[in-house]
Coordinates of C-alpha atoms and ligand atoms in Angstrom, one line a residue:
M1093 CA 22.1 11.4 5.0
I1094 CA 20.9 10.5 8.5
I1095 CA 21.8 12.1 11.7
V1096 CA 21.6 9.7 14.7
M1097 CA 20.9 11.6 17.9
K1098 CA 22.3 10.4 21.2
P1099 CA 19.8 8.4 23.3
G1100 CA 17.6 10.6 25.4
S1101 CA 18.4 13.8 23.4
G1102 CA 15.6 16.2 24.0
Q1103 CA 14.0 18.8 21.7
E1104 CA 16.5 21.5 22.9
L1105 CA 19.3 19.4 21.3
I1106 CA 17.3 18.3 18.2
D1107 CA 15.9 21.7 17.1
P1108 CA 19.3 23.5 16.5
V1109 CA 20.3 20.5 14.2
I1110 CA 17.1 20.8 12.2
E1111 CA 17.5 24.5 11.9
R1112 CA 21.0 24.2 10.5
V1113 CA 19.9 21.6 8.0
R1114 CA 17.0 23.9 6.8
E1115 CA 19.3 26.9 6.6
L1116 CA 21.2 25.0 3.9
G1117 CA 18.0 24.6 1.9
L1118 CA 17.5 20.9 2.7
N1119 CA 14.5 19.2 4.2
V1120 CA 14.3 17.0 7.3
H1121 CA 12.4 13.8 7.9
L1122 CA 12.1 13.0 11.6
S1123 CA 11.8 9.5 13.1
A1124 CA 11.4 9.6 16.8
G1125 CA 12.0 6.2 18.2
E1126 CA 11.5 5.1 21.8
E1127 CA 15.2 5.5 22.6
R1128 CA 16.6 7.9 20.1
T1129 CA 15.6 10.3 17.3
I1130 CA 16.9 9.9 13.8
I1131 CA 16.9 13.0 11.5
G1132 CA 16.8 12.2 7.8
V1133 CA 18.2 14.8 5.5
V1134 CA 16.6 15.0 2.1
G1135 CA 17.4 17.2 -0.8
L1136 CA 20.3 17.9 -3.0
P1137 CA 23.1 18.9 -3.3
L1138 CA 24.5 17.8 0.1
P1139 CA 27.5 20.0 0.9
P1140 CA 30.6 17.9 1.0
T1141 CA 31.4 19.0 4.5
L1142 CA 27.9 18.5 5.9
D1143 CA 29.0 15.6 8.1
E1144 CA 31.6 17.7 9.9
M1145 CA 29.2 20.6 10.3
L1146 CA 26.7 18.5 12.1
E1147 CA 28.9 16.2 14.1
V1148 CA 29.8 19.1 16.4
Y1149 CA 26.3 19.6 17.7
P1150 CA 26.1 18.2 21.3
G1151 CA 23.2 15.9 20.8
V1152 CA 24.6 14.3 17.6
E1153 CA 26.0 10.8 18.0
Q1154 CA 26.7 9.9 14.3
V1155 CA 26.2 11.3 10.8
V1156 CA 25.9 8.6 8.1
R1157 CA 25.6 9.1 4.4
V1158 CA 22.9 6.9 2.9
T1159 CA 23.9 5.4 -0.4
K1160 CA 20.6 3.7 -1.2
K1161 CA 18.4 5.5 -3.7
F1162 CA 15.2 5.0 -1.7
K1163 CA 15.8 7.0 1.4
L1164 CA 12.3 7.5 2.9
A1165 CA 11.1 4.0 2.1
G1166 CA 14.2 2.3 3.4
W1167 CA 15.1 1.2 6.9
D1168 CA 17.9 3.7 7.4
F1169 CA 15.7 6.8 7.9
H1170 CA 13.0 4.9 9.7
P1171 CA 14.1 2.0 11.9
N1172 CA 10.6 1.0 12.9
K1173 CA 8.0 -0.7 10.7
T1174 CA 5.3 1.7 9.4
V1175 CA 2.0 1.0 11.1
F1176 CA -1.1 3.1 10.6
Q1177 CA -4.8 2.9 11.1
V1178 CA -7.6 3.1 8.5
G1179 CA -11.0 2.8 10.2
E1180 CA -11.0 -0.4 12.1
A1181 CA -8.0 -1.8 10.2
T1182 CA -4.4 -1.6 11.6
I1183 CA -2.1 -1.8 8.7
G1184 CA 1.5 -3.1 9.1
G1185 CA 1.0 -4.4 12.7
D1186 CA 0.9 -7.9 13.9
E1187 CA -2.5 -8.6 12.4
V1188 CA -2.8 -9.5 8.7
T1189 CA -5.2 -7.1 7.1
L1190 CA -7.9 -8.4 4.8
I1191 CA -9.2 -6.2 2.0
A1192 CA -11.9 -7.7 -0.2
G1193 CA -14.6 -6.7 -2.6
P1194 CA -15.5 -6.6 -6.3
C1195 CA -13.1 -5.6 -9.1
S1196 CA -15.6 -3.0 -10.2
V1197 CA -18.4 -1.2 -8.4
E1198 CA -21.3 -2.2 -10.7
S1199 CA -24.4 -1.2 -8.7
E1200 CA -25.5 -0.3 -5.2
E1201 CA -27.0 -3.7 -4.5
Q1202 CA -23.9 -5.6 -5.8
T1203 CA -21.5 -3.5 -3.7
L1204 CA -23.6 -3.5 -0.5
E1205 CA -24.2 -7.2 -0.7
T1206 CA -20.5 -7.9 -1.2
A1207 CA -19.5 -5.5 1.6
R1208 CA -21.8 -7.3 4.1
A1209 CA -20.5 -10.7 3.0
V1210 CA -16.8 -9.9 3.2
R1211 CA -17.2 -8.2 6.5
A1212 CA -19.0 -11.2 7.9
A1213 CA -16.1 -13.4 6.7
G1214 CA -13.3 -11.2 8.3
A1215 CA -12.4 -8.5 5.9
T1216 CA -11.8 -5.1 7.5
L1217 CA -11.6 -3.0 4.3
L1218 CA -13.7 -2.9 1.1
R1219 CA -12.2 -2.7 -2.4
G1220 CA -14.1 -1.6 -5.5
G1221 CA -13.1 0.2 -8.7
A1222 CA -15.0 3.2 -9.9
Y1223 CA -12.4 4.3 -12.5
K1224 CA -11.2 1.1 -14.2
P1225 CA -8.0 0.8 -16.3
R1226 CA -9.1 -1.7 -18.9
T1227 CA -6.9 -3.2 -21.6
S1228 CA -9.6 -2.6 -24.2
P1229 CA -11.4 0.7 -24.4
Y1230 CA -14.6 -1.1 -25.2
E1231 CA -14.8 -2.9 -21.9
F1232 CA -16.6 -1.7 -18.8
R1233 CA -14.6 1.3 -17.5
G1234 CA -16.4 1.9 -14.2
L1235 CA -19.2 4.1 -12.9
G1236 CA -17.0 7.1 -12.1
E1237 CA -18.2 9.3 -9.3
R1238 CA -21.5 7.4 -8.9
G1239 CA -19.3 4.4 -8.0
L1240 CA -17.6 6.4 -5.3
E1241 CA -20.9 7.4 -3.8
I1242 CA -21.9 3.7 -3.7
L1243 CA -18.6 2.8 -1.9
A1244 CA -19.3 5.6 0.6
A1245 CA -22.8 4.2 1.2
A1246 CA -21.3 0.7 1.8
R1247 CA -18.9 2.3 4.3
E1248 CA -21.7 4.1 6.0
E1249 CA -23.7 0.8 6.4
T1250 CA -20.9 -1.6 7.2
G1251 CA -18.2 0.5 8.8
L1252 CA -15.6 -0.9 6.4
G1253 CA -13.0 1.6 5.2
I1254 CA -12.7 1.8 1.5
I1255 CA -10.0 1.6 -1.1
T1256 CA -10.5 2.6 -4.8
E1257 CA -8.3 3.3 -7.7
V1258 CA -7.4 6.8 -9.0
M1259 CA -6.0 6.9 -12.5
T1260 CA -5.3 10.6 -13.2
P1261 CA -3.9 13.5 -11.3
G1262 CA -7.1 15.4 -12.2
D1263 CA -9.2 12.8 -10.4
V1264 CA -7.3 12.8 -7.1
E1265 CA -9.4 15.6 -5.6
T1266 CA -12.7 13.8 -6.4
V1267 CA -11.6 10.4 -5.4
G1268 CA -10.1 11.8 -2.2
R1269 CA -13.5 13.2 -1.1
Y1270 CA -14.7 9.6 -0.8
T1271 CA -11.9 7.1 -0.3
D1272 CA -9.9 6.1 2.7
I1273 CA -7.0 4.7 0.7
F1274 CA -6.0 5.6 -2.8
Q1275 CA -5.1 2.6 -5.0
I1276 CA -2.5 3.2 -7.7
G1277 CA -2.9 0.5 -10.3
A1278 CA -0.1 -1.6 -11.8
R1279 CA -0.3 0.4 -15.0
N1280 CA 0.1 3.7 -13.3
C1281 CA 2.8 2.8 -10.8
Q1282 CA 5.3 4.9 -12.7
N1283 CA 3.0 7.8 -13.5
Y1284 CA 5.1 10.2 -11.5
L1285 CA 2.8 13.2 -11.6
L1286 CA 0.0 11.0 -10.3
L1287 CA 2.2 9.7 -7.5
E1288 CA 3.1 13.2 -6.5
E1289 CA -0.6 14.3 -6.5
V1290 CA -1.7 11.4 -4.2
G1291 CA 1.4 12.2 -2.1
K1292 CA -0.1 15.6 -1.4
A1293 CA -3.6 14.4 -0.7
G1294 CA -3.1 13.4 2.9
K1295 CA -4.6 9.9 2.7
P1296 CA -2.8 6.4 2.6
V1297 CA -1.8 5.1 -0.8
M1298 CA -1.5 1.5 -2.0
L1299 CA 1.0 1.1 -4.8
K1300 CA 0.5 -1.9 -7.0
R1301 CA 3.7 -3.2 -8.5
G1302 CA 3.9 -2.5 -12.2
L1303 CA 3.8 -5.4 -14.6
S1304 CA 7.5 -5.3 -15.4
M1305 CA 8.7 -3.3 -12.4
M1306 CA 11.9 -4.2 -10.6
I1307 CA 11.8 -3.9 -6.8
E1308 CA 14.1 -0.9 -6.7
E1309 CA 11.8 0.9 -9.2
W1310 CA 8.8 0.1 -7.1
L1311 CA 10.5 1.5 -3.9
L1312 CA 11.4 4.6 -5.9
A1313 CA 7.8 5.0 -6.9
A1314 CA 6.9 4.9 -3.1
E1315 CA 9.6 7.5 -2.7
Y1316 CA 7.7 9.9 -5.0
V1317 CA 4.6 9.6 -2.8
M1318 CA 6.6 9.9 0.5
A1319 CA 8.7 12.9 -0.7
Q1320 CA 5.4 14.9 -0.8
G1321 CA 5.0 14.3 3.0
N1322 CA 2.9 11.2 2.9
P1323 CA 4.3 8.4 5.0
D1324 CA 1.4 6.0 4.8
V1325 CA 2.2 3.9 1.7
I1326 CA 1.4 0.2 1.2
L1327 CA 3.3 -1.8 -1.4
C1328 CA 1.1 -4.4 -3.2
E1329 CA 2.6 -7.4 -5.1
R1330 CA 0.0 -8.4 -7.7
G1331 CA 2.0 -10.6 -10.0
I1332 CA 4.5 -9.7 -12.7
R1333 CA 4.6 -10.4 -16.4
T1334 CA 6.8 -13.5 -17.3
F1335 CA 6.9 -16.0 -20.2
E1336 CA 4.3 -18.1 -18.4
T1337 CA 0.7 -18.0 -19.6
A1338 CA -0.9 -20.6 -17.4
T1339 CA -1.7 -17.8 -14.9
R1340 CA -2.6 -14.2 -15.7
N1341 CA 0.6 -13.0 -14.0
T1342 CA 3.4 -14.7 -12.0
L1343 CA 3.1 -14.0 -8.3
D1344 CA 6.5 -13.0 -7.1
V1345 CA 6.2 -14.4 -3.5
S1346 CA 9.8 -13.6 -3.0
A1347 CA 9.0 -9.9 -3.3
V1348 CA 7.4 -10.1 0.2
P1349 CA 10.5 -10.9 2.2
V1350 CA 12.8 -9.0 -0.2
V1351 CA 10.8 -5.8 0.1
Q1352 CA 10.4 -6.2 3.9
S1353 CA 14.2 -6.6 4.1
L1354 CA 14.7 -3.3 2.3
S1355 CA 11.7 -1.2 3.5
H1356 CA 9.7 -0.5 6.6
L1357 CA 6.5 -0.1 4.5
P1358 CA 3.7 -2.7 4.8
V1359 CA 3.7 -5.3 1.9
F1360 CA 0.4 -6.6 0.7
V1361 CA -0.4 -9.3 -1.9
D1362 CA -3.2 -9.4 -4.5
P1363 CA -3.6 -13.1 -5.3
S1364 CA -6.5 -12.4 -7.7
H1365 CA -4.7 -10.4 -10.4
A1366 CA -1.7 -12.8 -10.1
A1367 CA -3.8 -15.9 -10.5
G1368 CA -6.3 -14.7 -13.0
K1369 CA -8.3 -17.9 -12.4
R1370 CA -10.5 -18.6 -9.4
P1371 CA -9.1 -22.0 -8.3
F1372 CA -5.6 -20.6 -7.9
V1373 CA -6.6 -17.6 -5.8
A1374 CA -6.8 -19.4 -2.5
P1375 CA -3.4 -21.2 -2.7
L1376 CA -1.7 -18.0 -3.7
A1377 CA -3.4 -16.1 -0.8
L1378 CA -2.3 -18.8 1.7
A1379 CA 1.3 -18.7 0.3
A1380 CA 1.3 -14.9 0.6
V1381 CA 0.4 -15.0 4.3
A1382 CA 2.9 -17.8 4.9
A1383 CA 5.6 -15.6 3.3
G1384 CA 4.8 -12.8 5.8
A1385 CA 2.5 -10.5 3.8
D1386 CA 1.0 -7.8 6.0
G1387 CA -2.3 -8.0 4.2
L1388 CA -4.2 -9.3 1.2
I1389 CA -6.5 -7.7 -1.3
V1390 CA -8.9 -10.2 -2.8
E1391 CA -11.6 -9.9 -5.5
V1392 CA -15.1 -11.1 -4.4
H1393 CA -18.3 -10.9 -6.3
P1394 CA -21.9 -12.1 -5.6
N1395 CA -22.0 -13.8 -9.0
P1396 CA -18.6 -14.0 -10.6
D1397 CA -19.8 -15.4 -13.9
H1398 CA -21.8 -12.2 -14.4
A1399 CA -19.2 -9.8 -13.2
L1400 CA -18.5 -6.8 -15.5
S1401 CA -14.8 -7.2 -14.9
D1402 CA -12.4 -9.9 -13.7
G1403 CA -15.1 -12.5 -13.0
A1404 CA -12.8 -15.3 -13.8
Q1405 CA -10.6 -14.5 -10.9
S1406 CA -13.3 -13.4 -8.4
L1407 CA -14.3 -15.6 -5.5
D1408 CA -18.0 -16.0 -4.7
F1409 CA -19.1 -15.4 -1.1
A1410 CA -18.9 -19.1 0.0
E1411 CA -15.4 -19.4 -1.4
F1412 CA -14.2 -16.3 0.4
R1413 CA -15.8 -17.5 3.6
E1414 CA -14.1 -20.8 3.3
L1415 CA -10.8 -19.1 2.7
T1416 CA -10.5 -16.7 5.7
P1417 CA -10.3 -19.2 8.5
R1418 CA -7.5 -21.0 6.5
L1419 CA -5.7 -17.7 6.2
A1420 CA -6.1 -17.2 9.9
A1421 CA -4.6 -20.7 10.6
V1422 CA -1.5 -19.9 8.5
A1423 CA -1.2 -16.5 10.1
N1424 CA -1.2 -18.1 13.6
A1425 CA 1.4 -20.7 12.4
I1426 CA 3.9 -17.9 11.7
G1427 CA 3.1 -16.0 14.9
R1428 CA 0.7 -13.4 13.4
S1429 CA -3.0 -13.2 13.6
L1430 CA -5.9 -12.6 11.3
P1431 CA -9.1 -12.3 13.4
V1432 CA -12.2 -13.7 11.8
P1433 CA -15.6 -13.2 13.3
E1434 CA -17.1 -15.8 15.6
G1435 CA -18.8 -18.6 13.7
V1436 CA -16.4 -18.4 10.7
S1437 CA -14.4 -21.6 11.0
V1438 CA -12.8 -24.2 8.7
Ligands
PEP1747 C1 -7.7 -4.0 -9.8 O1 -7.3 -4.0 -8.6 O2 -8.8 -4.3 -10.2 C2 -6.6 -3.8 -10.9 C3 -7.0 -3.3 -12.0 O3 -5.4 -4.1 -10.4 P1 -4.0 -4.0 -11.2 O4 -3.7 -2.6 -11.3 O5 -3.1 -4.7 -10.2 O6 -4.1 -4.7 -12.5
MN1748 MN1 -9.6 -6.4 -11.1

């Protein structure tokens, strides 16, 4: 349910409404717009006469029952787009955000070298996995906490904020000591206890779409994080599983405008895990920006052929540097921007 306050209603009119809702054992989610405040009511059960109870308050203009399942992630509760800052990166604003870095943190040298290169090409956040979900248990599964220390050193040197995956509720505390954004991988996007744990951790969360996840399920996964009081969620389309084997996954470009029509949360695209093959990464990245993605997360490695994970889909430094000005050109064409450093041009 949402309570739409009359334009200009001050705190003296808002507070009694909030108090009444809380007395009933329900929670509120406030969205203070420039003109008016919207009070979202969360919790169950909603008393059948709640509408009438609240409509009598002097500041209340309208009480509306929300029928959508995703309440916090949807536009009804929050009529403005979610925008937040991570280090130098503004997420969800007019600028398209570029996250880049290796699939896995392999060594200090590999990570620092990549951080410098992606920063010089226009990335504002660094990715790198320290806890890796691998299909086979015999593959490289990450450096663990040592990997987090390396990421923190790269942030220290380059100023880039960092994003890294957390796989278990028990690791949230450790990963949270280092990272700026928690990444929830595709395989864990419906691990509800993990979602609740990162929801409590007080840092932004990127939710990769699960391999076979419908958009509604994905938004409900975001709801799990947000219901713990964390509003800073990014949704990341990374390709879904279809009958097609020519690519690793099928990039669902339509998810970008569809999710943006349903939710105020920023929508990113990972062209690397969708493509699975290096030559297809750039075209998918360009398509994602053209479709209106709020950001990209791209795998970049100093020597992709020797990468310990996902080398086949990782760009080398030159390929990434060639890509960013083309992304900027597409962003400009649709009225957005993607600032690249001086000297980086097509
Ligand atoms: C990754 O980002 O390296 C990764 C494992 O991604 P996903 O969870 O989308 O497969
Ligand atoms: Mn990867």
